[in-house]
mmCIF file of C-alpha atoms and ligand atoms in Angstrom:
data_model
loop_
_atom_site.group_PDB
_atom_site.id
_atom_site.type_symbol
_atom_site.label_atom_id
_atom_site.label_comp_id
_atom_site.label_asym_id
_atom_site.label_seq_id
_atom_site.Cartn_x
_atom_site.Cartn_y
_atom_site.Cartn_z
ATOM 1 C CA MET F 1082 0.000 0.000 0.000
ATOM 2 C CA LYS F 1083 1.225 3.459 -0.872
ATOM 3 C CA MET F 1084 2.127 5.605 2.132
ATOM 4 C CA THR F 1085 -0.141 8.566 2.826
ATOM 5 C CA SER F 1086 1.136 12.087 2.300
ATOM 6 C CA GLN F 1087 0.981 12.580 6.085
ATOM 7 C CA VAL F 1088 3.388 9.713 6.653
ATOM 8 C CA ILE F 1089 5.681 10.907 3.829
ATOM 9 C CA SER F 1090 5.707 14.366 5.380
ATOM 10 C CA ALA F 1091 6.461 12.967 8.859
ATOM 11 C CA LEU F 1092 9.368 10.945 7.438
ATOM 12 C CA ALA F 1093 10.729 14.027 5.658
ATOM 13 C CA ASP F 1094 10.597 15.828 9.029
ATOM 14 C CA ILE F 1095 12.671 13.093 10.652
ATOM 15 C CA VAL F 1096 15.245 13.025 7.841
ATOM 16 C CA ILE F 1097 15.623 16.795 7.504
ATOM 17 C CA HIS F 1098 16.037 17.170 11.257
ATOM 18 C CA ALA F 1099 18.789 14.541 11.274
ATOM 19 C CA GLN F 1100 20.483 16.177 8.265
ATOM 20 C CA ASP F 1101 20.348 19.683 9.735
ATOM 21 C CA ARG F 1102 21.409 18.717 13.269
ATOM 22 C CA ALA F 1103 23.839 15.962 12.255
ATOM 23 C CA HIS F 1104 22.475 13.108 14.288
ATOM 24 C CA THR F 1105 21.754 9.504 13.466
ATOM 25 C CA ILE F 1106 18.331 7.916 13.158
ATOM 26 C CA PRO F 1107 17.265 4.288 12.878
ATOM 27 C CA LYS F 1108 16.690 3.043 9.338
ATOM 28 C CA LEU F 1109 13.230 4.208 8.260
ATOM 29 C CA THR F 1110 12.407 0.690 7.130
ATOM 30 C CA ASP F 1111 12.823 -0.548 10.737
ATOM 31 C CA GLN F 1112 9.616 1.270 11.576
ATOM 32 C CA TYR F 1113 8.054 1.110 8.094
ATOM 33 C CA PRO F 1114 9.109 -2.207 6.564
ATOM 34 C CA GLN F 1115 6.404 -1.818 3.908
ATOM 35 C CA MET F 1116 7.923 1.425 2.587
ATOM 36 C CA SER F 1117 8.464 1.113 -1.185
ATOM 37 C CA ILE F 1118 11.086 2.665 -3.458
ATOM 38 C CA ALA F 1119 8.339 4.953 -4.798
ATOM 39 C CA ASP F 1120 7.527 6.052 -1.241
ATOM 40 C CA ALA F 1121 11.214 6.779 -0.632
ATOM 41 C CA TYR F 1122 11.404 9.010 -3.709
ATOM 42 C CA ALA F 1123 8.225 10.711 -2.476
ATOM 43 C CA VAL F 1124 10.143 11.533 0.729
ATOM 44 C CA GLN F 1125 12.871 13.065 -1.487
ATOM 45 C CA ASP F 1126 10.212 15.168 -3.261
ATOM 46 C CA GLU F 1127 9.123 16.431 0.130
ATOM 47 C CA LEU F 1128 12.733 17.220 1.133
ATOM 48 C CA GLN F 1129 13.136 19.146 -2.120
ATOM 49 C CA ARG F 1130 9.927 21.082 -1.471
ATOM 50 C CA ARG F 1131 11.212 22.136 1.940
ATOM 51 C CA TRP F 1132 14.675 23.095 0.660
ATOM 52 C CA VAL F 1133 13.186 25.255 -2.073
ATOM 53 C CA GLU F 1134 10.810 26.790 0.451
ATOM 54 C CA ARG F 1135 13.773 27.868 2.582
ATOM 55 C CA GLY F 1136 15.542 29.369 -0.411
ATOM 56 C CA ASP F 1137 17.882 26.604 -1.589
ATOM 57 C CA ARG F 1138 18.303 26.106 -5.330
ATOM 58 C CA VAL F 1139 18.252 22.681 -6.983
ATOM 59 C CA MET F 1140 21.433 22.282 -9.060
ATOM 60 C CA GLY F 1141 20.860 18.769 -10.301
ATOM 61 C CA TYR F 1142 21.180 15.175 -9.216
ATOM 62 C CA LYS F 1143 23.567 12.548 -7.961
ATOM 63 C CA ALA F 1144 23.655 8.919 -8.930
ATOM 64 C CA GLY F 1145 24.997 6.612 -6.237
ATOM 65 C CA LEU F 1146 25.893 2.958 -5.866
ATOM 66 C CA THR F 1147 26.917 2.887 -9.513
ATOM 67 C CA SER F 1148 30.250 1.082 -9.066
ATOM 68 C CA LYS F 1149 30.967 -2.424 -7.822
ATOM 69 C CA ALA F 1150 33.280 -1.030 -5.129
ATOM 70 C CA LYS F 1151 30.458 1.091 -3.729
ATOM 71 C CA MET F 1152 27.858 -1.657 -4.035
ATOM 72 C CA GLN F 1153 30.100 -4.072 -2.171
ATOM 73 C CA GLN F 1154 31.004 -1.528 0.488
ATOM 74 C CA MET F 1155 27.354 -0.718 1.224
ATOM 75 C CA GLY F 1156 25.740 -4.091 0.514
ATOM 76 C CA VAL F 1157 23.218 -2.456 -1.837
ATOM 77 C CA HIS F 1158 23.331 -3.539 -5.468
ATOM 78 C CA VAL F 1159 20.964 -1.127 -7.202
ATOM 79 C CA PRO F 1160 21.859 2.493 -8.068
ATOM 80 C CA SER F 1161 20.038 5.262 -6.241
ATOM 81 C CA PHE F 1162 19.456 8.875 -7.176
ATOM 82 C CA GLY F 1163 19.374 12.019 -5.075
ATOM 83 C CA ILE F 1164 18.920 15.765 -5.375
ATOM 84 C CA LEU F 1165 21.789 18.289 -5.177
ATOM 85 C CA THR F 1166 21.287 21.863 -4.028
ATOM 86 C CA ASN F 1167 23.578 24.874 -3.840
ATOM 87 C CA ALA F 1168 23.505 24.584 -0.035
ATOM 88 C CA MET F 1169 25.572 21.368 -0.325
ATOM 89 C CA SER F 1170 28.266 22.930 -2.495
ATOM 90 C CA ARG F 1171 31.595 23.985 -0.994
ATOM 91 C CA PRO F 1172 34.525 25.753 -2.676
ATOM 92 C CA GLU F 1173 37.646 24.003 -3.862
ATOM 93 C CA ASN F 1174 40.634 24.446 -1.512
ATOM 94 C CA GLY F 1175 38.229 25.459 1.221
ATOM 95 C CA VAL F 1176 37.221 23.863 4.485
ATOM 96 C CA ILE F 1177 34.290 21.702 5.483
ATOM 97 C CA ASN F 1178 33.074 21.909 9.037
ATOM 98 C CA ILE F 1179 32.962 18.336 10.278
ATOM 99 C CA GLY F 1180 30.852 19.381 13.255
ATOM 100 C CA GLU F 1181 27.928 19.726 10.835
ATOM 101 C CA LEU F 1182 28.259 16.079 9.801
ATOM 102 C CA VAL F 1183 27.758 12.680 11.432
ATOM 103 C CA HIS F 1184 30.331 10.261 9.977
ATOM 104 C CA PRO F 1185 31.396 11.632 6.602
ATOM 105 C CA ARG F 1186 33.145 9.755 3.814
ATOM 106 C CA VAL F 1187 34.562 11.094 0.564
ATOM 107 C CA GLU F 1188 34.138 9.823 -2.977
ATOM 108 C CA ALA F 1189 35.798 10.824 -6.257
ATOM 109 C CA GLU F 1190 33.275 11.284 -9.039
ATOM 110 C CA ILE F 1191 32.996 12.611 -12.565
ATOM 111 C CA ALA F 1192 30.335 15.297 -12.839
ATOM 112 C CA PHE F 1193 28.484 16.294 -15.996
ATOM 113 C CA ILE F 1194 26.997 19.672 -16.842
ATOM 114 C CA LEU F 1195 24.241 19.397 -19.417
ATOM 115 C CA ARG F 1196 23.663 21.917 -22.119
ATOM 116 C CA SER F 1197 20.285 20.533 -23.189
ATOM 117 C CA GLU F 1198 17.412 18.658 -21.640
ATOM 118 C CA LEU F 1199 17.293 14.856 -21.579
ATOM 119 C CA ARG F 1200 14.097 12.887 -21.336
ATOM 120 C CA GLY F 1201 12.400 9.587 -21.876
ATOM 121 C CA PRO F 1202 12.689 5.929 -21.058
ATOM 122 C CA ASP F 1203 14.698 5.401 -24.264
ATOM 123 C CA CYS F 1204 17.528 7.811 -23.495
ATOM 124 C CA THR F 1205 20.827 6.545 -24.935
ATOM 125 C CA ILE F 1206 24.445 7.109 -23.979
ATOM 126 C CA GLU F 1207 24.934 8.917 -27.325
ATOM 127 C CA GLN F 1208 22.185 11.354 -26.372
ATOM 128 C CA VAL F 1209 23.858 11.970 -23.015
ATOM 129 C CA ILE F 1210 27.201 12.708 -24.714
ATOM 130 C CA GLU F 1211 25.474 14.990 -27.205
ATOM 131 C CA ALA F 1212 23.645 16.870 -24.439
ATOM 132 C CA THR F 1213 26.766 17.335 -22.293
ATOM 133 C CA ASP F 1214 28.319 20.755 -22.143
ATOM 134 C CA PHE F 1215 31.378 19.585 -20.191
ATOM 135 C CA ILE F 1216 32.558 17.211 -17.489
ATOM 136 C CA ILE F 1217 34.434 18.239 -14.362
ATOM 137 C CA PRO F 1218 36.036 16.450 -11.386
ATOM 138 C CA ALA F 1219 34.107 16.371 -8.136
ATOM 139 C CA VAL F 1220 34.430 14.976 -4.649
ATOM 140 C CA GLU F 1221 31.236 14.072 -2.890
ATOM 141 C CA VAL F 1222 31.055 14.027 0.895
ATOM 142 C CA ILE F 1223 28.430 11.470 1.825
ATOM 143 C CA ASP F 1224 27.078 11.266 5.341
ATOM 144 C CA SER F 1225 24.375 8.708 5.951
ATOM 145 C CA ARG F 1226 22.043 9.725 8.724
ATOM 146 C CA TYR F 1227 21.580 6.045 9.574
ATOM 147 C CA GLU F 1228 23.296 4.437 12.507
ATOM 148 C CA LYS F 1229 26.663 2.861 11.710
ATOM 149 C CA PHE F 1230 26.265 4.010 8.061
ATOM 150 C CA LYS F 1231 24.081 0.912 7.481
ATOM 151 C CA PHE F 1232 20.951 0.956 5.360
ATOM 152 C CA ASP F 1233 18.879 -0.690 2.646
ATOM 153 C CA LEU F 1234 18.034 0.797 -0.748
ATOM 154 C CA THR F 1235 14.683 2.223 0.366
ATOM 155 C CA SER F 1236 16.089 3.909 3.452
ATOM 156 C CA VAL F 1237 19.081 5.440 1.679
ATOM 157 C CA ILE F 1238 16.842 6.902 -1.026
ATOM 158 C CA ALA F 1239 14.655 8.532 1.637
ATOM 159 C CA ASP F 1240 17.855 10.069 3.091
ATOM 160 C CA ASN F 1241 18.526 11.603 -0.344
ATOM 161 C CA GLY F 1242 21.291 9.107 -1.098
ATOM 162 C CA SER F 1243 23.382 10.222 1.906
ATOM 163 C CA SER F 1244 24.080 13.566 0.185
ATOM 164 C CA SER F 1245 25.699 16.159 2.397
ATOM 165 C CA ARG F 1246 28.406 18.202 0.644
ATOM 166 C CA PHE F 1247 30.232 18.288 -2.669
ATOM 167 C CA VAL F 1248 33.253 20.103 -4.030
ATOM 168 C CA VAL F 1249 33.918 20.696 -7.714
ATOM 169 C CA GLY F 1250 37.421 21.411 -8.940
ATOM 170 C CA GLY F 1251 40.059 20.640 -11.509
ATOM 171 C CA ARG F 1252 39.267 21.802 -14.990
ATOM 172 C CA PRO F 1253 36.253 21.363 -17.219
ATOM 173 C CA ARG F 1254 36.819 19.072 -20.185
ATOM 174 C CA ASP F 1255 34.949 18.429 -23.393
ATOM 175 C CA VAL F 1256 33.497 14.895 -23.420
ATOM 176 C CA ASN F 1257 34.829 14.365 -26.910
ATOM 177 C CA ASP F 1258 38.427 15.032 -25.876
ATOM 178 C CA LEU F 1259 38.719 12.168 -23.375
ATOM 179 C CA ASP F 1260 37.986 8.472 -23.241
ATOM 180 C CA LEU F 1261 35.461 8.535 -20.428
ATOM 181 C CA ARG F 1262 36.089 4.889 -19.540
ATOM 182 C CA THR F 1263 39.771 5.216 -18.759
ATOM 183 C CA ILE F 1264 40.052 8.310 -16.595
ATOM 184 C CA GLY F 1265 42.275 7.353 -13.691
ATOM 185 C CA VAL F 1266 41.610 8.715 -10.228
ATOM 186 C CA VAL F 1267 43.707 8.720 -7.069
ATOM 187 C CA ILE F 1268 42.289 9.677 -3.679
ATOM 188 C CA GLU F 1269 44.735 10.887 -1.060
ATOM 189 C CA LYS F 1270 44.182 11.726 2.581
ATOM 190 C CA ASN F 1271 46.938 13.700 4.314
ATOM 191 C CA GLY F 1272 49.305 12.838 1.469
ATOM 192 C CA GLU F 1273 48.675 9.105 1.633
ATOM 193 C CA ILE F 1274 46.958 7.202 -1.129
ATOM 194 C CA GLN F 1275 43.656 5.718 0.015
ATOM 195 C CA ALA F 1276 42.149 4.398 -3.220
ATOM 196 C CA VAL F 1277 42.796 4.306 -6.944
ATOM 197 C CA GLY F 1278 40.399 3.582 -9.764
ATOM 198 C CA ALA F 1279 39.348 4.205 -13.337
ATOM 199 C CA SER F 1280 36.105 5.714 -14.557
ATOM 200 C CA ALA F 1281 34.870 2.522 -16.248
ATOM 201 C CA ALA F 1282 34.141 1.316 -12.707
ATOM 202 C CA VAL F 1283 30.978 3.401 -12.965
ATOM 203 C CA LEU F 1284 28.636 1.254 -15.071
ATOM 204 C CA ASP F 1285 31.361 0.730 -17.750
ATOM 205 C CA HIS F 1286 31.071 4.445 -18.627
ATOM 206 C CA PRO F 1287 29.938 7.228 -16.265
ATOM 207 C CA ALA F 1288 27.444 8.540 -18.851
ATOM 208 C CA ASN F 1289 25.480 5.324 -18.232
ATOM 209 C CA ALA F 1290 24.676 6.694 -14.760
ATOM 210 C CA ILE F 1291 22.950 9.593 -16.498
ATOM 211 C CA VAL F 1292 21.071 7.233 -18.824
ATOM 212 C CA MET F 1293 19.752 5.462 -15.719
ATOM 213 C CA LEU F 1294 18.924 8.765 -14.042
ATOM 214 C CA VAL F 1295 16.938 9.923 -17.097
ATOM 215 C CA GLN F 1296 15.073 6.602 -17.182
ATOM 216 C CA HIS F 1297 14.323 6.956 -13.493
ATOM 217 C CA LEU F 1298 13.039 10.516 -13.998
ATOM 218 C CA ALA F 1299 10.922 9.371 -16.966
ATOM 219 C CA SER F 1300 9.292 6.731 -14.766
ATOM 220 C CA ARG F 1301 8.215 9.639 -12.541
ATOM 221 C CA ASP F 1302 7.100 11.825 -15.496
ATOM 222 C CA GLN F 1303 10.085 14.119 -15.050
ATOM 223 C CA VAL F 1304 12.911 15.278 -17.319
ATOM 224 C CA LEU F 1305 16.550 16.140 -16.669
ATOM 225 C CA PRO F 1306 16.602 19.894 -17.331
ATOM 226 C CA ALA F 1307 19.167 21.748 -19.420
ATOM 227 C CA GLY F 1308 21.872 23.175 -17.171
ATOM 228 C CA SER F 1309 21.696 20.281 -14.714
ATOM 229 C CA PHE F 1310 24.776 19.344 -12.714
ATOM 230 C CA VAL F 1311 24.968 15.556 -12.266
ATOM 231 C CA MET F 1312 27.441 13.524 -10.215
ATOM 232 C CA THR F 1313 27.726 10.007 -11.575
ATOM 233 C CA GLY F 1314 28.808 8.076 -8.464
ATOM 234 C CA GLY F 1315 31.949 7.116 -6.603
ATOM 235 C CA ILE F 1316 34.549 5.360 -8.755
ATOM 236 C CA THR F 1317 36.148 3.656 -5.737
ATOM 237 C CA GLU F 1318 34.882 2.805 -2.264
ATOM 238 C CA ALA F 1319 34.193 5.819 -0.042
ATOM 239 C CA ILE F 1320 36.944 6.913 2.369
ATOM 240 C CA PRO F 1321 36.043 7.835 5.991
ATOM 241 C CA VAL F 1322 37.424 11.182 7.139
ATOM 242 C CA GLU F 1323 38.042 12.971 10.416
ATOM 243 C CA LYS F 1324 38.623 16.469 11.661
ATOM 244 C CA GLY F 1325 41.899 17.857 10.307
ATOM 245 C CA ASP F 1326 42.048 15.555 7.285
ATOM 246 C CA ASN F 1327 43.258 16.984 3.993
ATOM 247 C CA VAL F 1328 41.549 15.404 1.008
ATOM 248 C CA LEU F 1329 43.024 15.452 -2.478
ATOM 249 C CA ALA F 1330 41.509 13.659 -5.468
ATOM 250 C CA ARG F 1331 43.632 13.643 -8.622
ATOM 251 C CA PHE F 1332 41.893 12.931 -11.920
ATOM 252 C CA GLN F 1333 43.843 11.977 -15.010
ATOM 253 C CA GLU F 1334 43.831 14.869 -17.512
ATOM 254 C CA MET F 1335 41.189 16.702 -15.478
ATOM 255 C CA GLY F 1336 43.149 18.214 -12.614
ATOM 256 C CA SER F 1337 42.466 17.757 -8.944
ATOM 257 C CA VAL F 1338 40.030 18.642 -6.188
ATOM 258 C CA SER F 1339 41.168 19.372 -2.672
ATOM 259 C CA PHE F 1340 39.800 20.630 0.628
ATOM 260 C CA ARG F 1341 40.191 20.131 4.347
ATOM 261 C CA PHE F 1342 37.935 19.059 7.207
ATOM 262 C CA VAL F 1343 38.031 21.335 10.229
HETATM 263 C C1 OOG Q 1988 24.881 6.010 -0.713
HETATM 264 C C2 OOG Q 1988 25.338 7.038 -1.705
HETATM 265 C C3 OOG Q 1988 26.335 6.448 -2.654
HETATM 266 C C4 OOG Q 1988 27.935 6.935 -4.530
HETATM 267 O O1 OOG Q 1988 28.613 7.753 -5.155
HETATM 268 O O2 OOG Q 1988 27.997 5.727 -4.754
HETATM 269 C C5 OOG Q 1988 27.027 7.435 -3.481
HETATM 270 C C6 OOG Q 1988 25.918 5.738 0.331
HETATM 271 O O3 OOG Q 1988 26.869 4.999 0.059
HETATM 272 O O4 OOG Q 1988 25.787 6.265 1.434
HETATM 273 O O5 OOG Q 1988 26.929 8.637 -3.340
HETATM 274 MG MG1 MG Q 1989 28.474 9.699 -4.422
#
């Protein structure tokens, strides 16, 4: 049975409170085992409504759980999608206040900026490439609000895919100038290598994450608007961070992204 709008709204209250005050909550499916994926995306809609109401701007979307490393790390084997707002964005070479977060982890991702709209259940990778204005390196800071960073697909979707912060850096590149399957990435913490990977880890080609996102939006009668910023998912497993950590992600032929936790 579909959850009522009252229940969806109550769940959005719980999630937004945990996100804003940086505290953990039990998995929503502990209390609502019947919650469906559609219900979880309805909670996201409600989160978005509240963010816009308080003046935040939607910048685009994130795909998550799109690489085997991430799926294995989290024990969830289906990609999820979430909403990104300007309030989550932090400048390159800046600082992120760890006191505002629960148990953050960092992920190196390739982000796409779209020049034109994408729509429909039949969206192809060629259409994604055609619609892309440029790609740029990004580091996502994920921060599940669930205890011990443990969840199921439904719960993580309702928590907006663990989104908390993201930092864009490096240099923008034309999609036609690079082989998007072989972009190497190295994640360092305090000068020590934590993980290495190549972009094919994301669904063979990171643009496939956008194909899946467009299909997902089509199933909800939505489109991916022109100008959208989309993060395609962590290439390697996510790296836990602590106060004082310096994060540096180096992307082959795309420059690097760095910042510090204070
Ligand atoms: C879910 C979000 C995953 C990614 O890039 O795979 C994600 C999580 O692991 O908390 O953002
Ligand atoms: Mg991510």
